[in-house]
Coordinates of C-alpha atoms in Angstrom, one line a residue:
M1 CA -24.6 -77.2 121.3
T2 CA -21.4 -75.1 121.8
P3 CA -21.1 -74.1 125.4
I4 CA -22.1 -70.5 126.1
R5 CA -19.1 -68.5 127.4
P6 CA -20.5 -65.6 129.3
T7 CA -18.8 -62.2 129.2
P8 CA -19.2 -59.8 132.2
A9 CA -20.9 -57.1 130.1
A10 CA -23.6 -59.6 128.8
Y11 CA -24.9 -60.7 132.2
A12 CA -25.6 -59.1 135.5
P13 CA -23.3 -59.7 138.5
A14 CA -23.9 -62.8 140.6
L15 CA -26.0 -62.5 143.7
P16 CA -24.9 -65.3 146.1
V17 CA -26.5 -65.2 149.6
H18 CA -24.4 -64.8 152.7
A19 CA -22.3 -67.8 153.6
D20 CA -24.5 -70.5 155.2
P21 CA -22.5 -73.7 155.8
E22 CA -25.5 -75.5 157.3
T23 CA -27.7 -75.1 154.2
D24 CA -24.7 -76.0 152.1
A25 CA -24.3 -79.2 154.0
L26 CA -28.0 -79.9 153.6
C27 CA -27.8 -79.4 149.8
D28 CA -24.8 -81.8 149.7
S29 CA -26.5 -84.5 151.9
G30 CA -28.8 -85.9 149.2
L31 CA -31.9 -85.2 151.3
P32 CA -33.3 -82.5 148.9
H33 CA -33.2 -85.0 146.0
E34 CA -34.8 -87.7 148.2
L35 CA -37.6 -85.3 149.2
A36 CA -38.1 -84.1 145.6
Y37 CA -38.4 -87.8 144.5
A38 CA -40.7 -88.7 147.4
F39 CA -43.2 -85.8 146.8
G40 CA -42.9 -85.7 143.0
G41 CA -42.7 -81.9 142.7
P42 CA -41.4 -78.7 144.2
L43 CA -41.3 -78.3 148.0
H44 CA -40.3 -76.0 150.8
F45 CA -38.1 -77.0 153.7
L46 CA -38.3 -75.3 157.0
L47 CA -35.6 -74.9 159.7
P48 CA -37.4 -74.1 163.0
H49 CA -34.2 -73.7 165.0
R50 CA -33.4 -70.7 163.0
F51 CA -36.7 -69.1 164.0
D52 CA -35.8 -69.8 167.6
A53 CA -32.5 -68.1 167.2
N54 CA -34.1 -65.0 165.7
V55 CA -36.5 -64.8 168.6
T56 CA -33.6 -65.1 171.0
A57 CA -31.8 -62.2 169.3
F58 CA -34.8 -59.9 169.5
R59 CA -35.3 -60.7 173.2
A60 CA -31.6 -60.1 173.9
V61 CA -32.0 -56.5 172.6
L62 CA -34.9 -55.9 174.9
D63 CA -33.0 -57.3 177.9
A64 CA -29.9 -55.4 177.1
L65 CA -31.8 -52.1 177.0
D66 CA -34.0 -53.0 180.0
V67 CA -37.2 -52.5 178.0
R68 CA -40.4 -54.4 178.6
G69 CA -41.4 -55.9 175.3
T70 CA -43.7 -58.5 173.6
I71 CA -42.9 -60.2 170.3
Y72 CA -45.8 -61.2 168.0
Y73 CA -44.9 -63.3 165.0
A74 CA -46.6 -61.8 161.9
K75 CA -48.4 -65.0 160.7
K76 CA -49.0 -63.6 157.2
A77 CA -45.3 -64.0 156.4
N78 CA -45.7 -67.8 156.2
K79 CA -48.7 -70.1 156.7
A80 CA -46.7 -73.1 158.1
A81 CA -47.8 -74.5 161.4
A82 CA -44.2 -75.1 162.5
W83 CA -43.7 -71.4 163.3
I84 CA -46.8 -71.3 165.5
E85 CA -45.6 -74.4 167.3
R86 CA -42.3 -72.6 168.0
C87 CA -44.2 -69.5 169.2
A88 CA -46.2 -71.7 171.7
A89 CA -43.0 -73.4 172.8
N90 CA -41.1 -70.1 173.2
G91 CA -43.9 -68.0 174.7
V92 CA -44.0 -65.7 171.6
G93 CA -47.3 -64.1 170.6
V94 CA -48.8 -64.2 167.1
D95 CA -50.2 -61.4 164.9
V96 CA -53.3 -62.6 163.1
A97 CA -55.7 -60.9 160.7
S98 CA -58.4 -63.4 160.0
V99 CA -60.7 -66.0 161.6
G100 CA -58.6 -68.8 160.0
E101 CA -55.3 -67.5 161.3
L102 CA -56.8 -66.9 164.8
R103 CA -58.1 -70.5 165.0
Q104 CA -54.9 -72.0 163.7
A105 CA -52.9 -70.1 166.4
L106 CA -55.2 -71.3 169.1
G107 CA -55.1 -74.8 167.7
H108 CA -51.3 -74.9 167.9
G109 CA -51.2 -73.9 171.6
V110 CA -50.9 -70.1 171.5
R111 CA -53.1 -68.6 174.2
G112 CA -55.7 -66.0 173.3
P113 CA -54.1 -63.2 175.4
D114 CA -50.9 -63.8 173.4
L115 CA -52.6 -62.9 170.1
V116 CA -52.9 -59.5 168.5
V117 CA -55.6 -59.1 165.8
T118 CA -54.7 -56.6 163.1
G119 CA -56.1 -55.7 159.7
P120 CA -58.7 -53.2 158.6
A121 CA -62.5 -53.4 158.9
K122 CA -62.6 -56.7 160.8
A123 CA -65.5 -59.0 160.4
D124 CA -68.0 -59.3 163.3
E125 CA -67.1 -63.0 163.6
L126 CA -63.4 -62.1 164.0
L127 CA -64.2 -59.4 166.6
R128 CA -66.5 -61.9 168.5
L129 CA -63.9 -64.7 168.5
A130 CA -61.0 -62.4 169.5
T131 CA -63.0 -60.9 172.3
A132 CA -64.1 -64.3 173.6
H133 CA -60.4 -65.4 173.8
H134 CA -59.1 -62.1 175.3
C135 CA -57.0 -61.3 172.3
L136 CA -55.6 -57.8 171.9
I137 CA -57.4 -56.0 169.0
A138 CA -55.9 -53.2 166.9
V139 CA -58.9 -51.0 166.1
D140 CA -58.5 -49.3 162.8
A141 CA -61.6 -47.1 162.5
L142 CA -64.4 -45.5 164.5
D143 CA -67.1 -47.8 163.1
E144 CA -65.0 -50.8 164.0
L145 CA -64.6 -49.3 167.5
D146 CA -68.4 -48.9 167.8
R147 CA -69.0 -52.5 166.8
L148 CA -66.4 -53.7 169.3
L149 CA -68.0 -51.6 172.1
A150 CA -71.3 -53.2 171.2
H151 CA -69.8 -56.6 171.6
A152 CA -68.6 -55.5 175.0
R153 CA -72.2 -54.8 176.1
R154 CA -73.2 -58.3 175.3
G155 CA -70.1 -60.3 176.3
P156 CA -66.5 -60.3 177.6
A157 CA -64.7 -57.0 177.8
P158 CA -62.4 -56.4 174.8
R159 CA -58.8 -55.5 174.9
L160 CA -57.9 -52.9 172.3
L161 CA -55.3 -50.6 170.8
L162 CA -56.2 -47.6 168.7
R163 CA -54.3 -47.5 165.4
V164 CA -52.8 -44.1 164.5
L165 CA -52.5 -42.7 161.0
P166 CA -48.9 -41.6 160.7
P167 CA -48.2 -38.0 159.7
G168 CA -47.6 -37.6 155.9
T169 CA -49.4 -40.8 155.0
S170 CA -52.9 -39.5 154.2
D171 CA -53.2 -42.0 151.3
S172 CA -52.7 -45.0 153.7
R173 CA -55.7 -47.3 154.2
F174 CA -54.7 -47.8 157.9
G175 CA -55.2 -45.9 161.0
M176 CA -57.2 -42.9 162.4
T177 CA -56.7 -39.2 161.9
D178 CA -56.0 -37.0 164.9
T179 CA -59.7 -35.9 165.0
E180 CA -60.9 -39.5 164.8
L181 CA -58.5 -40.5 167.6
D182 CA -59.9 -37.7 169.8
T183 CA -63.4 -39.1 169.2
A184 CA -62.2 -42.7 169.9
L185 CA -60.6 -41.7 173.2
V186 CA -63.7 -40.0 174.4
R187 CA -65.8 -43.1 173.4
C188 CA -63.5 -45.5 175.2
A189 CA -63.5 -43.3 178.3
R190 CA -67.3 -43.1 178.4
A191 CA -67.6 -46.9 178.0
G192 CA -66.4 -47.2 181.6
D193 CA -65.0 -50.5 182.9
G194 CA -66.1 -52.6 179.9
P195 CA -63.4 -52.3 177.3
R196 CA -59.7 -52.1 178.2
M197 CA -58.0 -49.5 176.0
E198 CA -54.4 -50.7 176.4
G199 CA -52.5 -48.3 174.1
F200 CA -51.8 -47.4 170.5
S201 CA -50.3 -48.8 167.3
F202 CA -49.5 -47.7 163.8
H203 CA -48.9 -49.2 160.3
L204 CA -45.8 -47.8 158.5
S205 CA -44.4 -49.1 155.3
G206 CA -40.7 -49.3 154.6
Y207 CA -37.6 -49.9 156.8
A208 CA -36.4 -46.5 157.8
I209 CA -35.6 -46.3 161.5
R210 CA -36.0 -42.6 162.3
P211 CA -39.7 -42.3 161.2
R212 CA -40.6 -45.4 163.2
A213 CA -38.7 -44.1 166.3
A214 CA -40.5 -40.7 166.0
L215 CA -43.9 -42.4 165.8
A216 CA -43.0 -44.6 168.8
A217 CA -42.3 -41.5 170.8
R218 CA -45.5 -39.9 169.7
L219 CA -47.4 -43.0 170.8
V220 CA -45.8 -42.7 174.3
G221 CA -47.2 -39.2 174.5
L222 CA -50.6 -40.4 173.4
C223 CA -50.6 -43.1 176.2
Q224 CA -49.9 -40.4 178.8
R225 CA -52.7 -38.3 177.4
A226 CA -55.1 -41.3 177.5
R227 CA -54.1 -42.0 181.1
G228 CA -55.4 -38.5 181.9
L229 CA -58.8 -39.8 180.7
G230 CA -58.7 -42.7 183.1
L231 CA -57.6 -45.3 180.5
P232 CA -54.8 -47.9 181.2
A233 CA -52.8 -47.2 178.0
D234 CA -49.6 -49.0 179.0
R235 CA -48.3 -50.3 175.7
V236 CA -47.4 -49.2 172.1
S237 CA -47.0 -51.3 169.0
I238 CA -44.3 -50.4 166.6
G239 CA -45.4 -53.0 164.0
G240 CA -42.9 -54.8 161.8
G241 CA -40.5 -53.2 159.3
F242 CA -37.4 -55.1 160.5
A243 CA -35.4 -55.7 157.3
V244 CA -33.6 -58.9 156.4
D245 CA -30.0 -58.8 155.0
Y246 CA -30.0 -61.4 152.2
L247 CA -26.9 -60.3 150.2
P248 CA -23.4 -58.8 150.8
H249 CA -23.2 -55.0 150.3
T250 CA -20.8 -55.0 147.4
D251 CA -22.6 -57.6 145.3
W252 CA -26.0 -55.8 145.8
Q253 CA -24.5 -52.4 144.9
D254 CA -22.7 -53.8 141.8
F255 CA -26.0 -55.3 140.7
L256 CA -28.1 -52.2 141.1
T257 CA -25.6 -50.0 139.3
T258 CA -25.1 -52.3 136.3
Q259 CA -28.3 -54.2 135.8
R260 CA -30.2 -53.4 132.6
P261 CA -32.9 -55.0 130.3
A262 CA -30.3 -57.0 128.3
H263 CA -29.6 -58.9 131.5
Y264 CA -33.1 -60.3 131.6
H265 CA -35.2 -62.7 129.6
A266 CA -37.3 -60.9 127.0
G267 CA -35.6 -57.6 127.8
R268 CA -37.6 -57.2 131.0
A269 CA -36.8 -53.9 132.7
F270 CA -36.6 -53.4 136.5
A271 CA -35.8 -50.1 138.2
A272 CA -33.8 -50.2 141.4
A273 CA -36.9 -49.1 143.3
D274 CA -38.7 -52.2 142.2
F275 CA -36.6 -54.5 144.3
Y276 CA -36.8 -55.3 148.0
P277 CA -33.6 -53.9 149.7
Y278 CA -31.8 -57.3 149.6
H279 CA -28.8 -55.8 151.4
S280 CA -29.6 -53.9 154.7
P281 CA -26.7 -52.8 156.9
I282 CA -29.1 -52.7 159.9
A283 CA -31.4 -55.7 159.9
G284 CA -33.4 -58.0 162.2
A285 CA -32.7 -57.6 165.9
D286 CA -30.1 -54.9 165.1
A287 CA -32.9 -52.8 163.6
L288 CA -34.8 -53.1 166.8
R289 CA -31.7 -52.0 168.7
A290 CA -31.2 -49.0 166.4
L291 CA -34.9 -48.0 166.8
L292 CA -34.8 -48.2 170.6
T293 CA -31.5 -46.3 170.9
T294 CA -32.6 -43.5 168.5
V295 CA -33.3 -40.0 170.1
P296 CA -36.5 -38.9 168.4
P297 CA -36.9 -35.2 167.2
G298 CA -38.0 -33.0 170.0
H299 CA -37.1 -35.4 172.8
P300 CA -34.1 -35.4 175.1
S301 CA -33.6 -39.2 175.4
T302 CA -33.9 -42.4 173.4
V303 CA -37.0 -44.3 172.7
A304 CA -35.9 -46.9 175.2
S305 CA -35.6 -44.3 177.9
L306 CA -39.0 -42.8 177.0
L307 CA -40.6 -46.3 177.3
R308 CA -38.9 -47.0 180.6
E309 CA -39.8 -43.7 182.2
A310 CA -43.5 -43.9 181.2
G311 CA -43.8 -47.6 182.3
I312 CA -44.8 -48.6 178.8
T313 CA -44.4 -52.0 177.1
V314 CA -43.3 -52.0 173.5
L315 CA -45.0 -54.5 171.1
M316 CA -43.6 -55.6 167.8
E317 CA -44.8 -57.7 164.9
P318 CA -41.8 -59.1 163.0
G319 CA -42.5 -61.6 160.3
R320 CA -39.8 -61.8 157.7
A321 CA -37.1 -61.0 160.3
L322 CA -38.1 -64.0 162.5
L323 CA -37.9 -66.2 159.4
D324 CA -34.5 -65.1 158.2
R325 CA -32.5 -68.1 156.9
A326 CA -35.3 -70.4 158.2
G327 CA -36.3 -72.0 155.0
C328 CA -35.7 -72.7 151.3
T329 CA -37.7 -73.5 148.2
V330 CA -36.7 -76.5 146.0
F331 CA -37.7 -77.0 142.3
R332 CA -36.7 -79.8 140.0
V333 CA -35.4 -79.1 136.5
Q334 CA -37.7 -80.4 133.8
G335 CA -36.1 -79.0 130.7
V336 CA -33.4 -76.7 129.3
K337 CA -33.5 -74.9 126.0
D338 CA -30.9 -72.6 124.4
R339 CA -31.6 -69.1 123.1
E340 CA -29.8 -66.3 121.4
P341 CA -30.1 -62.8 122.8
R342 CA -33.1 -60.7 121.7
G343 CA -32.9 -59.5 118.1
A344 CA -30.0 -61.9 117.2
G345 CA -30.0 -63.1 113.6
T346 CA -32.5 -60.7 112.0
G347 CA -32.1 -57.6 114.0
Q348 CA -35.8 -57.7 114.8
P349 CA -37.0 -57.1 118.4
G350 CA -37.9 -60.3 120.1
D351 CA -36.3 -62.6 117.4
T352 CA -34.6 -65.6 119.0
R353 CA -32.6 -68.4 117.5
P354 CA -31.0 -71.4 119.1
A355 CA -27.3 -71.2 119.7
P356 CA -25.2 -73.0 117.2
P357 CA -25.1 -76.8 117.3
D358 CA -22.2 -78.6 118.9
V359 CA -19.9 -78.3 116.0
P360 CA -16.1 -77.8 116.4
G361 CA -15.3 -74.1 116.0
A362 CA -18.9 -72.9 116.3
T363 CA -19.4 -70.0 118.7
A364 CA -22.4 -68.7 120.6
S365 CA -23.4 -65.0 120.5
A366 CA -22.6 -62.8 123.4
G367 CA -25.7 -62.6 125.6
A368 CA -26.8 -66.1 124.5
Y369 CA -28.6 -67.9 127.3
G370 CA -30.8 -70.8 128.3
I371 CA -34.3 -71.2 129.6
V372 CA -34.5 -73.6 132.5
T373 CA -38.0 -74.9 133.1
V374 CA -38.8 -76.3 136.5
D375 CA -41.6 -78.4 137.9
G376 CA -43.5 -75.7 139.7
T377 CA -44.7 -72.1 139.1
S378 CA -43.7 -68.6 140.1
L379 CA -46.8 -68.6 142.3
S380 CA -44.5 -70.4 144.8
L381 CA -41.9 -67.6 144.7
S382 CA -44.2 -64.7 145.5
E383 CA -41.9 -61.7 144.8
Q384 CA -42.4 -62.2 141.0
W385 CA -46.0 -61.3 141.3
F386 CA -45.3 -57.8 142.6
N387 CA -43.6 -56.5 139.5
S388 CA -40.3 -57.5 141.1
E389 CA -37.7 -60.2 141.2
F390 CA -36.5 -62.5 144.0
A391 CA -32.9 -61.5 143.6
P392 CA -30.7 -64.0 145.4
D393 CA -29.2 -66.6 143.1
P394 CA -30.6 -70.2 143.4
T395 CA -28.2 -73.0 144.1
L396 CA -27.8 -75.7 141.4
V397 CA -27.8 -79.1 143.2
T398 CA -27.0 -82.2 141.3
P399 CA -27.6 -85.8 142.7
R400 CA -24.0 -85.5 144.0
G401 CA -24.5 -82.2 145.8
R402 CA -23.9 -78.6 144.9
A403 CA -22.8 -78.3 141.2
E404 CA -19.1 -78.1 140.7
R405 CA -17.7 -75.4 138.4
G406 CA -17.6 -76.5 134.8
R407 CA -18.4 -74.4 131.8
P408 CA -20.6 -71.5 133.1
Y409 CA -24.1 -71.5 131.7
P410 CA -26.3 -68.4 131.9
A411 CA -30.1 -69.0 132.1
C412 CA -33.4 -67.6 133.3
V413 CA -35.7 -69.9 135.2
A414 CA -39.3 -70.4 134.1
G415 CA -42.3 -72.2 135.6
A416 CA -44.3 -75.1 134.1
S417 CA -47.5 -73.2 133.3
C418 CA -48.7 -72.1 129.9
L419 CA -48.3 -68.4 130.8
E420 CA -45.4 -66.3 129.3
S421 CA -45.3 -64.4 132.5
D422 CA -44.7 -67.5 134.6
V423 CA -41.0 -66.8 135.2
L424 CA -39.3 -67.5 138.6
T425 CA -36.1 -65.6 137.7
W426 CA -36.1 -63.2 134.7
R427 CA -32.4 -62.4 135.2
K428 CA -29.9 -64.6 133.2
I429 CA -28.1 -66.2 136.1
V430 CA -24.7 -67.6 135.3
F431 CA -24.9 -71.2 136.7
P432 CA -21.6 -73.0 137.3
T433 CA -22.5 -75.6 134.7
R434 CA -25.5 -76.4 132.4
P435 CA -28.4 -77.6 134.5
A436 CA -29.6 -81.1 133.6
I437 CA -33.0 -82.6 133.8
G438 CA -33.5 -83.9 137.4
D439 CA -31.1 -81.4 139.0
L440 CA -32.6 -79.1 141.7
L441 CA -32.6 -75.4 142.0
V442 CA -32.6 -74.4 145.7
Y443 CA -33.8 -70.8 146.3
R444 CA -32.5 -69.9 149.7
N445 CA -34.1 -67.8 152.5
T446 CA -37.6 -67.9 151.1
A447 CA -39.5 -68.5 154.3
G448 CA -40.4 -64.8 154.7
Y449 CA -43.3 -64.0 152.3
Q450 CA -42.0 -66.0 149.3
M451 CA -43.3 -69.5 149.9
D452 CA -47.1 -69.1 150.0
S453 CA -48.3 -65.5 149.8
N454 CA -49.6 -66.2 146.3
E455 CA -49.6 -70.0 146.1
S456 CA -52.2 -71.5 143.8
P457 CA -53.0 -75.0 142.5
F458 CA -53.0 -73.5 138.9
H459 CA -53.2 -76.3 136.3
D460 CA -54.3 -78.6 139.1
L461 CA -50.6 -78.7 140.2
A462 CA -50.3 -79.7 143.9
L463 CA -49.2 -77.0 146.3
P464 CA -45.6 -77.5 147.3
P465 CA -45.5 -79.3 150.7
K466 CA -43.7 -77.8 153.6
I467 CA -41.1 -80.2 155.1
V468 CA -39.8 -79.5 158.6
I469 CA -36.1 -80.5 158.9
E470 CA -34.5 -81.0 162.3
S471 CA -30.9 -82.1 162.8
A472 CA -30.2 -81.9 166.6
D473 CA -27.6 -84.5 167.7
G474 CA -27.4 -86.5 164.5
P475 CA -28.2 -86.5 160.8
P476 CA -31.1 -84.4 159.5
R477 CA -34.6 -85.8 160.0
W478 CA -37.7 -84.6 158.4
R479 CA -41.5 -84.5 158.8
L480 CA -44.4 -82.9 157.1
D481 CA -45.6 -79.6 158.5
R482 CA -48.6 -80.1 160.7
R483 CA -51.1 -77.6 159.4
P484 CA -54.7 -78.6 160.5
A485 CA -57.4 -78.8 157.8
S486 CA -59.4 -75.6 157.4

C-alpha cells in the first residue's frame, strides 16, 4: 500500500502527554514487551513511588498552611492492592463504599479508624462492619441514620458525618436537605453518648474551586451550630474533585477548537463538553492549595483561616489526583487494515475502500487512515464507555523501544471484540510510523479510573493483570499486584 501522507486539515492535532522521561525510559527498556509476552495479552503497570510523591505533595500544602488534615485515597479510582499497601505504609486513610472494599483495605493493613465509608443507602452489613471497626461513616439520608443509630443500641458506638446536599443541586442523589439536616442533628443530639457525630461532608461534581470553598465554609458554620447542641463536630470533608493535568494547554486548546467528526473513525462526533478537562492549570495538590487560600463569599478570611480558627480538621478524598502519572495500560497490536475516509469512492455515507496498493505513483486520499486492532477491549480503557474519549495519544513501542519517526500513519485503535462500538481511540491518531503486528501501544497515565472501572472478561478474555514496577537503586523490577481473592 502507498504510505498515507497526512495533511493537517484531515486529522486532529496531536495530544502528547507532558514530558515523562522515566516512562520514556521504561518504554525503551524492553520490559513492556517482555511482560506482554509473559502474560500473553494486555496489561497495566503501576508505579507506586508516584503515588507516594502525590501524597507528599498534598501533605506539604496542609503543612505550609498550618491546617490539620486527613487524606483518604478514593479506592474506587483503581482496584489495585498496591495503592492500599502504600496507604498503610504512609499512614493515609482510604475511602471505601462497599463491604468488599472495606475488607480489602483492612486486609492490606489500613486500620478501621483510618477508613471513611461513603456511598448512598449503605447495606446493613456494611454499616455493621464499619461500626465494628470504628470507621467514619458518611450518612447520606435520614433512614440510613436511623439504621445506624439502631446499630449503636446493639453494639459499638458509630462515628459519623452528615452529608449535606449542596445548594443548587436538587437533582443530586447525594446528601440531605436543610430540613433533613435539622432533623438529623436533633436525632444525633437525643441519642446521647452512643454515636459520635464528628462533622459534615458533601458530594459535588466537577473541579471548580470557588463552589467547593464556599461549601467548606458553610460546613464550618454547621459544625459550630452542631457544637451548640453538644455534638463534637470537629471535621469537615471536602470530598475529591482535584483535577489532573494530562496535557499541555496549547495542545488541548488547539484540539478543542479544531476537532470535528471527520477526525474520527465512522464520523463519530464529540462535543467539547463530552471530554474530561485534560488540561487543568490548577491540578492535584495545587488545587487543594487554591481551595484553602480562597476567601469564600460572605467571609473575611480564607478557608484555611476558618478551619484553624474553629479548630476543625479538613478531610479530603482524592482518587485520580493521587494516581497521577502512576500507571500505564499496554496493548499489543494484532492487526492493521487501511481505509479511505467515509464516503470516498461512491460518495455514499459510510462507504470505505482500501487505500491504493503499493504501486509507484499511486496516492492515498486525504483523510485515509488505518484501523489498528489490539489484543484487548475498550472495557480496559473506561473513558470510552461514558460517551467520551481518553484523549492523550498512546505511545507506539516497537521491540527496539519507542517508534522512531518514519512515514506518519494516521489510525484509530479498536478492540478485539465483535462489537462495532469496541473502539479504544476513535480519533485518527497520527503515529510516527505504521504500527506492526507485535508492536505495543502504551496508554499513559491511566491509573485514575481508566484501568478497571468497567473491566469485564467479555469473550472470556482474561482481565489485564496489574504489574507493580519498582526501580529503586537499580534496573526496574516487577511483581504481580497482590490483590486477595474475594
